[in-house]
């Protein structure tokens, strides 16, 4: 019976009927004495039966518990019947036992319960231990079989054919270590910091969430303490008041409320301090983005975009400032100040500092800076490139291949932008091949400007004063090139147009994208043609220029249309005038010209070049084009010979025809080295006194590193040192030229030493670029003038055009120059240069030592064409 109660699911208690049975048996002991033996036998049999049943059911229950995961419990049921093992409502059997005393019954029951429970627990432990041992042995001996059975026992194991999929999750449910907790906290802080780097406003969100959390928690705590005395809304409001105003917590009455108010007040102070710092940092971050300008959208129209920063930037900005100043005076400007957007892949602070230094004296332009990549389309879209007046792309690197590559990538970045067909794009490139490549890009109006600074330097080093003529033609305050269209003059001959302008010099015609400096006199002007003039772009208020207003008021510009028609001469009269001019032109014996060709050869000269850099190779080729056979070129520099040969091979320099190049290693600022070099050259050309010597100083490669003013100072020192040595040795030098970028330093040297000449070729090239930016068609004009294959500007002796004692007018000198296929643009009288002299029909008192400035193909005397 007791075992049956242990197996019952109900809680077990001591049967209460045992006491009643004991009292009843003591009262009727005599009456039950006869049946004691039979009752004891029945009780023993019942007890044995129940014990066997209990052990059997316990073993089965343990087996089932192991088979189904051991999740079943064994509970003890409280027995309501103390004499039955299995009760049946229809058949109840009551056994009355006659016990001698209550102590014997209790001892017997206690022993029976203890033995039964001990045997039960021992059997259960044996069964569990045996099953676990067997399972562990099977897992150790056959691990693959265990994994297979585990996989196939899953509900969806039939879906996968793999024996190892799906695998059971080996989850570690143990508590993490302190190191893991620290690492997870550090990881969380790391992710938060990353988000803070991307957006500072993340911290603001965290602060707001923490603030409202404290208000809610504090409000609930106050509401819990005060109960029904105050509403929940009022508690929330008081918690917010404690957080906003630190003095509010002083009004709390109880101790706990004061602690809550104190905590809220401290958090409020921290919250507002961090909130202020976060908002300040966010504002600073936004201002930094605005300063960098990378993501700022430019809302400008008719502005000029300059891409890249180099040494020519200052000259370009000054030229644009002058042009806009004259445009404001003429009334053609669209705004009082021209907006210039400077874009470069440089820090914004560096660009602002550079712009501030340049724009100190520039009162007619405003410079905006933008730090961005010049190879991204998005950068040009944010710069409003499709609404710009012009785009100038400057080289930012010294290597010619990198220059052309960067320029090509910038032009490609502009191509996807809509409405870019009308915006001129001026690109500085290193060679003519890149020009053709850039022009082939469809959808863009590209005007490549070849950097011919080295060629320009060679031209100016051979003709003293030529650099000043270029400066005048590029200075908007003086006479410059202009391309003007005159529809009212359509049908007139070129001769009539050339002689009709009295305040300008007609240099040629611009037709079908090409410039013609020497058209025939009987060439008729077409409606689409443009006339190339040299004239000032502005006048004072009293004397306004009429060249730009020819169509509106031709009487002020060219006197009248009748003047052009009256200039037409009869063939007989024209022939007589030509014969008269031909007789007044002095004929010289056929001598050396310039630019070696089949008909003429260049002069024989000796050039001493001090310094070396990669573009010296182009200078050597240019000298070879201008000089004649037998010329010498000596190069003195610290650069090793192998590096010089490598530069020549990379540039593809061919075999020189007229110039023999000699390399010497040494420092040009060393007195002994320079003296020895000059002495050797003088001794080598002493036999032939007709070979003139020129000394040319360029900025050495090492001098260009660092401060540009350092290179100018060293160039000036080498030039003055060479002059001193030549004067000491008695060596006659035709030209003493130095490359100096600073015009102030160059002018100071020429004032001290008038025999010296400084050349700022980079400045001239920057002025050309700025002029092309205002009028892209002038690119063809300067390309022809600065190229050795076309027409150049020369300073020639006046004796080629007049006889001694004559006083011809400038108009007459121009007609005599036309007989030699030349265009006279001015003259030099007493070292003073005059471009576009007016009036043109007044006689000039010129001496035979003066010169005439012409645009010609050859430097020397050209043949006369009748």
PDB file of C-alpha atoms in Angstrom, residues 647-793:
ATOM      1  CA  UNK A 647      65.129  63.198 -71.110  1.00  0.00           C
ATOM      2  CA  UNK A 648      66.133  63.464 -74.767  1.00  0.00           C
ATOM      3  CA  UNK A 649      65.126  59.878 -75.476  1.00  0.00           C
ATOM      4  CA  UNK A 650      61.775  60.186 -73.684  1.00  0.00           C
ATOM      5  CA  UNK A 651      60.847  63.323 -75.627  1.00  0.00           C
ATOM      6  CA  UNK A 652      61.621  61.576 -78.920  1.00  0.00           C
ATOM      7  CA  UNK A 653      64.183  64.114 -80.012  1.00  0.00           C
ATOM      8  CA  UNK A 654      65.355  63.411 -83.523  1.00  0.00           C
ATOM      9  CA  UNK A 655      68.636  64.145 -85.165  1.00  0.00           C
ATOM     10  CA  UNK A 656      69.523  67.822 -85.135  1.00  0.00           C
ATOM     11  CA  UNK A 657      70.288  69.412 -88.525  1.00  0.00           C
ATOM     12  CA  UNK A 658      71.902  72.738 -87.735  1.00  0.00           C
ATOM     13  CA  UNK A 659      72.960  72.802 -84.064  1.00  0.00           C
ATOM     14  CA  UNK A 660      75.781  70.907 -82.405  1.00  0.00           C
ATOM     15  CA  UNK A 661      75.090  70.356 -78.691  1.00  0.00           C
ATOM     16  CA  UNK A 662      77.889  70.101 -76.107  1.00  0.00           C
ATOM     17  CA  UNK A 663      77.224  69.169 -72.470  1.00  0.00           C
ATOM     18  CA  UNK A 664      79.342  70.354 -69.560  1.00  0.00           C
ATOM     19  CA  UNK A 665      78.901  69.460 -65.891  1.00  0.00           C
ATOM     20  CA  UNK A 666      79.280  72.229 -63.325  1.00  0.00           C
ATOM     21  CA  UNK A 667      77.484  74.832 -61.249  1.00  0.00           C
ATOM     22  CA  UNK A 668      76.677  78.019 -63.134  1.00  0.00           C
ATOM     23  CA  UNK A 669      76.955  80.054 -59.914  1.00  0.00           C
ATOM     24  CA  UNK A 670      80.565  78.969 -59.459  1.00  0.00           C
ATOM     25  CA  UNK A 671      82.818  81.758 -60.709  1.00  0.00           C
ATOM     26  CA  UNK A 672      85.742  79.537 -61.771  1.00  0.00           C
ATOM     27  CA  UNK A 673      83.551  77.018 -63.584  1.00  0.00           C
ATOM     28  CA  UNK A 674      81.629  79.691 -65.452  1.00  0.00           C
ATOM     29  CA  UNK A 675      84.811  81.600 -66.353  1.00  0.00           C
ATOM     30  CA  UNK A 676      86.440  78.467 -67.731  1.00  0.00           C
ATOM     31  CA  UNK A 677      83.374  77.662 -69.834  1.00  0.00           C
ATOM     32  CA  UNK A 678      83.177  81.164 -71.325  1.00  0.00           C
ATOM     33  CA  UNK A 679      86.907  81.148 -72.098  1.00  0.00           C
ATOM     34  CA  UNK A 680      86.679  77.815 -73.938  1.00  0.00           C
ATOM     35  CA  UNK A 681      83.736  79.049 -76.029  1.00  0.00           C
ATOM     36  CA  UNK A 682      85.511  82.314 -76.832  1.00  0.00           C
ATOM     37  CA  UNK A 683      88.644  80.485 -77.943  1.00  0.00           C
ATOM     38  CA  UNK A 684      86.641  78.094 -80.134  1.00  0.00           C
ATOM     39  CA  UNK A 685      84.777  80.868 -82.015  1.00  0.00           C
ATOM     40  CA  UNK A 686      87.712  83.292 -82.071  1.00  0.00           C
ATOM     41  CA  UNK A 687      88.736  82.124 -85.509  1.00  0.00           C
ATOM     42  CA  UNK A 688      85.361  83.113 -86.933  1.00  0.00           C
ATOM     43  CA  UNK A 689      84.534  86.622 -85.776  1.00  0.00           C
ATOM     44  CA  UNK A 690      81.154  86.560 -87.487  1.00  0.00           C
ATOM     45  CA  UNK A 691      79.624  84.095 -84.996  1.00  0.00           C
ATOM     46  CA  UNK A 692      77.752  86.043 -82.306  1.00  0.00           C
ATOM     47  CA  UNK A 693      77.601  84.711 -78.731  1.00  0.00           C
ATOM     48  CA  UNK A 694      74.464  84.700 -76.566  1.00  0.00           C
ATOM     49  CA  UNK A 695      74.259  83.655 -72.901  1.00  0.00           C
ATOM     50  CA  UNK A 696      70.914  82.333 -71.722  1.00  0.00           C
ATOM     51  CA  UNK A 697      70.067  81.486 -68.078  1.00  0.00           C
ATOM     52  CA  UNK A 698      67.048  79.288 -67.283  1.00  0.00           C
ATOM     53  CA  UNK A 699      65.636  78.161 -63.961  1.00  0.00           C
ATOM     54  CA  UNK A 700      67.452  74.964 -63.073  1.00  0.00           C
ATOM     55  CA  UNK A 701      65.522  71.894 -61.994  1.00  0.00           C
ATOM     56  CA  UNK A 702      66.930  72.062 -58.456  1.00  0.00           C
ATOM     57  CA  UNK A 703      66.155  75.761 -58.202  1.00  0.00           C
ATOM     58  CA  UNK A 704      62.473  75.214 -58.939  1.00  0.00           C
ATOM     59  CA  UNK A 705      62.030  73.019 -55.851  1.00  0.00           C
ATOM     60  CA  UNK A 706      60.557  75.036 -52.998  1.00  0.00           C
ATOM     61  CA  UNK A 707      60.192  78.818 -53.114  1.00  0.00           C
ATOM     62  CA  UNK A 708      59.844  80.212 -56.697  1.00  0.00           C
ATOM     63  CA  UNK A 709      61.562  83.439 -55.663  1.00  0.00           C
ATOM     64  CA  UNK A 710      64.670  81.406 -54.859  1.00  0.00           C
ATOM     65  CA  UNK A 711      64.922  80.309 -58.495  1.00  0.00           C
ATOM     66  CA  UNK A 712      64.584  83.931 -59.693  1.00  0.00           C
ATOM     67  CA  UNK A 713      67.343  85.107 -57.379  1.00  0.00           C
ATOM     68  CA  UNK A 714      69.717  82.395 -58.521  1.00  0.00           C
ATOM     69  CA  UNK A 715      68.956  83.087 -62.188  1.00  0.00           C
ATOM     70  CA  UNK A 716      69.612  86.782 -61.694  1.00  0.00           C
ATOM     71  CA  UNK A 717      72.866  86.059 -59.863  1.00  0.00           C
ATOM     72  CA  UNK A 718      74.119  83.759 -62.638  1.00  0.00           C
ATOM     73  CA  UNK A 719      73.268  86.375 -65.282  1.00  0.00           C
ATOM     74  CA  UNK A 720      75.098  89.179 -63.454  1.00  0.00           C
ATOM     75  CA  UNK A 721      78.044  86.859 -62.840  1.00  0.00           C
ATOM     76  CA  UNK A 722      78.246  85.978 -66.554  1.00  0.00           C
ATOM     77  CA  UNK A 723      78.168  89.654 -67.532  1.00  0.00           C
ATOM     78  CA  UNK A 724      80.954  90.445 -65.100  1.00  0.00           C
ATOM     79  CA  UNK A 725      83.130  87.633 -66.488  1.00  0.00           C
ATOM     80  CA  UNK A 726      82.509  88.707 -70.099  1.00  0.00           C
ATOM     81  CA  UNK A 727      83.436  92.315 -69.321  1.00  0.00           C
ATOM     82  CA  UNK A 728      86.571  91.145 -67.529  1.00  0.00           C
ATOM     83  CA  UNK A 729      87.663  88.871 -70.382  1.00  0.00           C
ATOM     84  CA  UNK A 730      86.627  91.298 -73.119  1.00  0.00           C
ATOM     85  CA  UNK A 731      84.146  88.849 -74.692  1.00  0.00           C
ATOM     86  CA  UNK A 732      81.450  90.469 -76.811  1.00  0.00           C
ATOM     87  CA  UNK A 733      77.978  89.073 -76.109  1.00  0.00           C
ATOM     88  CA  UNK A 734      75.030  89.744 -78.375  1.00  0.00           C
ATOM     89  CA  UNK A 735      72.282  88.850 -75.874  1.00  0.00           C
ATOM     90  CA  UNK A 736      72.347  88.352 -72.107  1.00  0.00           C
ATOM     91  CA  UNK A 737      68.990  86.815 -71.164  1.00  0.00           C
ATOM     92  CA  UNK A 738      67.650  85.276 -67.951  1.00  0.00           C
ATOM     93  CA  UNK A 739      64.381  83.547 -67.152  1.00  0.00           C
ATOM     94  CA  UNK A 740      62.798  85.405 -64.210  1.00  0.00           C
ATOM     95  CA  UNK A 741      59.213  84.897 -63.192  1.00  0.00           C
ATOM     96  CA  UNK A 742      58.946  87.931 -60.904  1.00  0.00           C
ATOM     97  CA  UNK A 743      58.439  90.995 -63.099  1.00  0.00           C
ATOM     98  CA  UNK A 744      59.402  93.398 -60.307  1.00  0.00           C
ATOM     99  CA  UNK A 745      62.788  91.757 -59.878  1.00  0.00           C
ATOM    100  CA  UNK A 746      63.303  91.658 -63.647  1.00  0.00           C
ATOM    101  CA  UNK A 747      62.538  95.355 -64.047  1.00  0.00           C
ATOM    102  CA  UNK A 748      64.857  96.203 -61.187  1.00  0.00           C
ATOM    103  CA  UNK A 749      67.727  94.329 -62.864  1.00  0.00           C
ATOM    104  CA  UNK A 750      67.131  95.936 -66.258  1.00  0.00           C
ATOM    105  CA  UNK A 751      67.146  99.392 -64.666  1.00  0.00           C
ATOM    106  CA  UNK A 752      70.521  98.662 -63.117  1.00  0.00           C
ATOM    107  CA  UNK A 753      71.897  96.900 -66.192  1.00  0.00           C
ATOM    108  CA  UNK A 754      70.092  98.009 -69.394  1.00  0.00           C
ATOM    109  CA  UNK A 755      72.114  95.520 -71.451  1.00  0.00           C
ATOM    110  CA  UNK A 756      70.432  92.632 -69.653  1.00  0.00           C
ATOM    111  CA  UNK A 757      67.068  91.194 -70.582  1.00  0.00           C
ATOM    112  CA  UNK A 758      64.668  89.173 -68.454  1.00  0.00           C
ATOM    113  CA  UNK A 759      62.046  86.869 -69.946  1.00  0.00           C
ATOM    114  CA  UNK A 760      58.938  85.706 -68.111  1.00  0.00           C
ATOM    115  CA  UNK A 761      57.744  83.087 -70.590  1.00  0.00           C
ATOM    116  CA  UNK A 762      55.316  81.546 -68.099  1.00  0.00           C
ATOM    117  CA  UNK A 763      53.696  84.929 -67.583  1.00  0.00           C
ATOM    118  CA  UNK A 764      53.210  85.415 -71.323  1.00  0.00           C
ATOM    119  CA  UNK A 765      51.668  81.955 -71.669  1.00  0.00           C
ATOM    120  CA  UNK A 766      49.260  82.672 -68.825  1.00  0.00           C
ATOM    121  CA  UNK A 767      48.218  85.916 -70.518  1.00  0.00           C
ATOM    122  CA  UNK A 768      47.594  84.006 -73.736  1.00  0.00           C
ATOM    123  CA  UNK A 769      45.420  81.508 -71.861  1.00  0.00           C
ATOM    124  CA  UNK A 770      43.394  84.286 -70.246  1.00  0.00           C
ATOM    125  CA  UNK A 771      42.879  86.023 -73.584  1.00  0.00           C
ATOM    126  CA  UNK A 772      41.718  82.801 -75.219  1.00  0.00           C
ATOM    127  CA  UNK A 773      39.283  82.311 -72.322  1.00  0.00           C
ATOM    128  CA  UNK A 774      37.586  85.586 -73.293  1.00  0.00           C
ATOM    129  CA  UNK A 775      37.721  84.921 -77.052  1.00  0.00           C
ATOM    130  CA  UNK A 776      38.423  81.320 -78.043  1.00  0.00           C
ATOM    131  CA  UNK A 777      38.979  82.241 -81.704  1.00  0.00           C
ATOM    132  CA  UNK A 778      42.194  84.049 -80.743  1.00  0.00           C
ATOM    133  CA  UNK A 779      43.690  80.648 -79.979  1.00  0.00           C
ATOM    134  CA  UNK A 780      44.400  80.156 -83.695  1.00  0.00           C
ATOM    135  CA  UNK A 781      46.099  83.551 -83.874  1.00  0.00           C
ATOM    136  CA  UNK A 782      48.503  82.879 -81.019  1.00  0.00           C
ATOM    137  CA  UNK A 783      49.084  79.316 -82.118  1.00  0.00           C
ATOM    138  CA  UNK A 784      50.354  80.582 -85.462  1.00  0.00           C
ATOM    139  CA  UNK A 785      52.459  83.376 -83.956  1.00  0.00           C
ATOM    140  CA  UNK A 786      54.138  81.259 -81.270  1.00  0.00           C
ATOM    141  CA  UNK A 787      54.850  78.330 -83.577  1.00  0.00           C
ATOM    142  CA  UNK A 788      58.080  78.206 -85.545  1.00  0.00           C
ATOM    143  CA  UNK A 789      56.274  76.827 -88.581  1.00  0.00           C
ATOM    144  CA  UNK A 790      53.993  79.848 -88.992  1.00  0.00           C
ATOM    145  CA  UNK A 791      54.306  83.623 -88.892  1.00  0.00           C
ATOM    146  CA  UNK A 792      56.066  85.292 -85.974  1.00  0.00           C
ATOM    147  CA  UNK A 793      56.628  88.802 -84.767  1.00  0.00           C
TER     148      UNK A 793
END
